[in-house]
């Protein structure tokens, strides 16, 4: 068994507070595709899904319109991210300190996100965190969550053992990805799905903040 410990983090809703930009780009994309604008509550419900899965929902299953929504969303996000005045979505309070602390304690760190590669990389560069993660996997690399591929590929690339790995996230798709990979899942209370739902989906712990998340991980998988 490998002695390596790895913490795999979801991105949107777990490390970054991106709900406002997700809502904005979704509504722009739906307007450009000439479909009914979804409510903010509807969009929040779909956060955590792959973009194409969400697009099919907004397009009521119409394949061509779903593709238009997908393409328009990515184009809108890219325009915003490449603007010289754009600051990106904000990290949640305590996120960077927690990540740096885990890394200094010998943890491998990974990101497993249904976000595209361009958006993830742009944000990591804005935060100055490109070198903090040992592995990052996106919707452009492997099948999206809740499929187990991201979690399992992260283990393959780093050499970490399944028994010393944990996936941290805020939605049912994160929980189901971990379950499908037979990996421990920790939910966070500051994201987009309720604590009770994450517990029902198999979370072994719901972290109320980043310091408590670090405390739990350190006790749950000791060095």
CSV table of C-alpha atoms in Angstrom, one decimal, residues 128-204:
chain,number,residue,atom,x,y,z
A,128,UNK,CA,-1.0,32.1,-8.1
A,129,UNK,CA,-1.8,28.4,-7.2
A,130,UNK,CA,-0.8,26.6,-10.4
A,131,UNK,CA,2.1,24.8,-8.6
A,132,UNK,CA,0.1,23.9,-5.5
A,133,UNK,CA,-1.8,20.9,-7.0
A,134,UNK,CA,-0.2,17.6,-7.9
A,135,UNK,CA,-3.0,16.7,-10.3
A,136,UNK,CA,-5.9,18.5,-11.9
A,137,UNK,CA,-8.6,16.8,-14.0
A,138,UNK,CA,-11.4,18.5,-15.8
A,139,UNK,CA,-14.4,17.9,-18.1
A,140,UNK,CA,-12.0,18.1,-21.0
A,141,UNK,CA,-9.8,15.2,-19.8
A,142,UNK,CA,-12.0,12.4,-18.6
A,143,UNK,CA,-15.8,11.6,-18.2
A,144,UNK,CA,-17.4,14.0,-15.8
A,145,UNK,CA,-18.6,13.3,-12.3
A,146,UNK,CA,-20.5,11.4,-11.1
A,147,UNK,CA,-18.5,8.9,-13.1
A,148,UNK,CA,-15.6,7.7,-11.1
A,149,UNK,CA,-13.0,8.4,-13.8
A,150,UNK,CA,-11.6,11.7,-12.4
A,151,UNK,CA,-11.0,10.2,-8.9
A,152,UNK,CA,-9.4,7.0,-10.2
A,153,UNK,CA,-7.3,8.8,-12.8
A,154,UNK,CA,-6.0,11.1,-10.1
A,155,UNK,CA,-4.9,8.1,-8.1
A,156,UNK,CA,-3.2,6.5,-11.1
A,157,UNK,CA,-1.3,9.7,-12.0
A,158,UNK,CA,-0.1,10.3,-8.4
A,159,UNK,CA,0.5,6.8,-7.2
A,160,UNK,CA,-1.7,7.4,-4.1
A,161,UNK,CA,-3.7,4.5,-2.7
A,162,UNK,CA,-7.5,4.4,-2.6
A,163,UNK,CA,-7.5,3.8,1.1
A,164,UNK,CA,-5.6,7.0,1.8
A,165,UNK,CA,-7.6,9.2,-0.5
A,166,UNK,CA,-10.6,11.5,0.1
A,167,UNK,CA,-12.8,13.5,-2.2
A,168,UNK,CA,-14.1,16.8,-0.9
A,169,UNK,CA,-17.1,18.5,-2.5
A,170,UNK,CA,-20.4,20.3,-2.2
A,171,UNK,CA,-22.8,18.5,-4.5
A,172,UNK,CA,-24.4,15.1,-5.0
A,173,UNK,CA,-22.2,14.6,-8.1
A,174,UNK,CA,-19.1,14.8,-6.0
A,175,UNK,CA,-20.6,12.4,-3.5
A,176,UNK,CA,-21.6,9.9,-6.2
A,177,UNK,CA,-18.2,10.2,-8.0
A,178,UNK,CA,-16.5,9.2,-4.7
A,179,UNK,CA,-19.0,6.4,-4.1
A,180,UNK,CA,-18.5,5.1,-7.6
A,181,UNK,CA,-14.8,5.1,-7.1
A,182,UNK,CA,-15.2,3.5,-3.6
A,183,UNK,CA,-13.5,6.5,-2.1
A,184,UNK,CA,-14.3,8.4,1.1
A,185,UNK,CA,-16.3,11.6,0.6
A,186,UNK,CA,-16.3,14.7,2.8
A,187,UNK,CA,-19.0,17.3,2.2
A,188,UNK,CA,-18.7,21.0,2.8
A,189,UNK,CA,-21.5,23.1,4.3
A,190,UNK,CA,-20.7,26.3,2.4
A,191,UNK,CA,-21.5,25.0,-1.1
A,192,UNK,CA,-24.6,24.5,-3.3
A,193,UNK,CA,-26.2,21.4,-2.0
A,194,UNK,CA,-27.6,21.0,1.6
A,195,UNK,CA,-25.8,19.1,4.3
A,196,UNK,CA,-28.6,16.6,4.7
A,197,UNK,CA,-28.5,15.7,1.0
A,198,UNK,CA,-24.7,15.2,1.1
A,199,UNK,CA,-25.1,13.0,4.2
A,200,UNK,CA,-27.7,10.9,2.5
A,201,UNK,CA,-25.4,10.5,-0.4
A,202,UNK,CA,-22.7,9.0,1.8
A,203,UNK,CA,-20.6,11.8,3.2
A,204,UNK,CA,-18.6,10.6,6.2
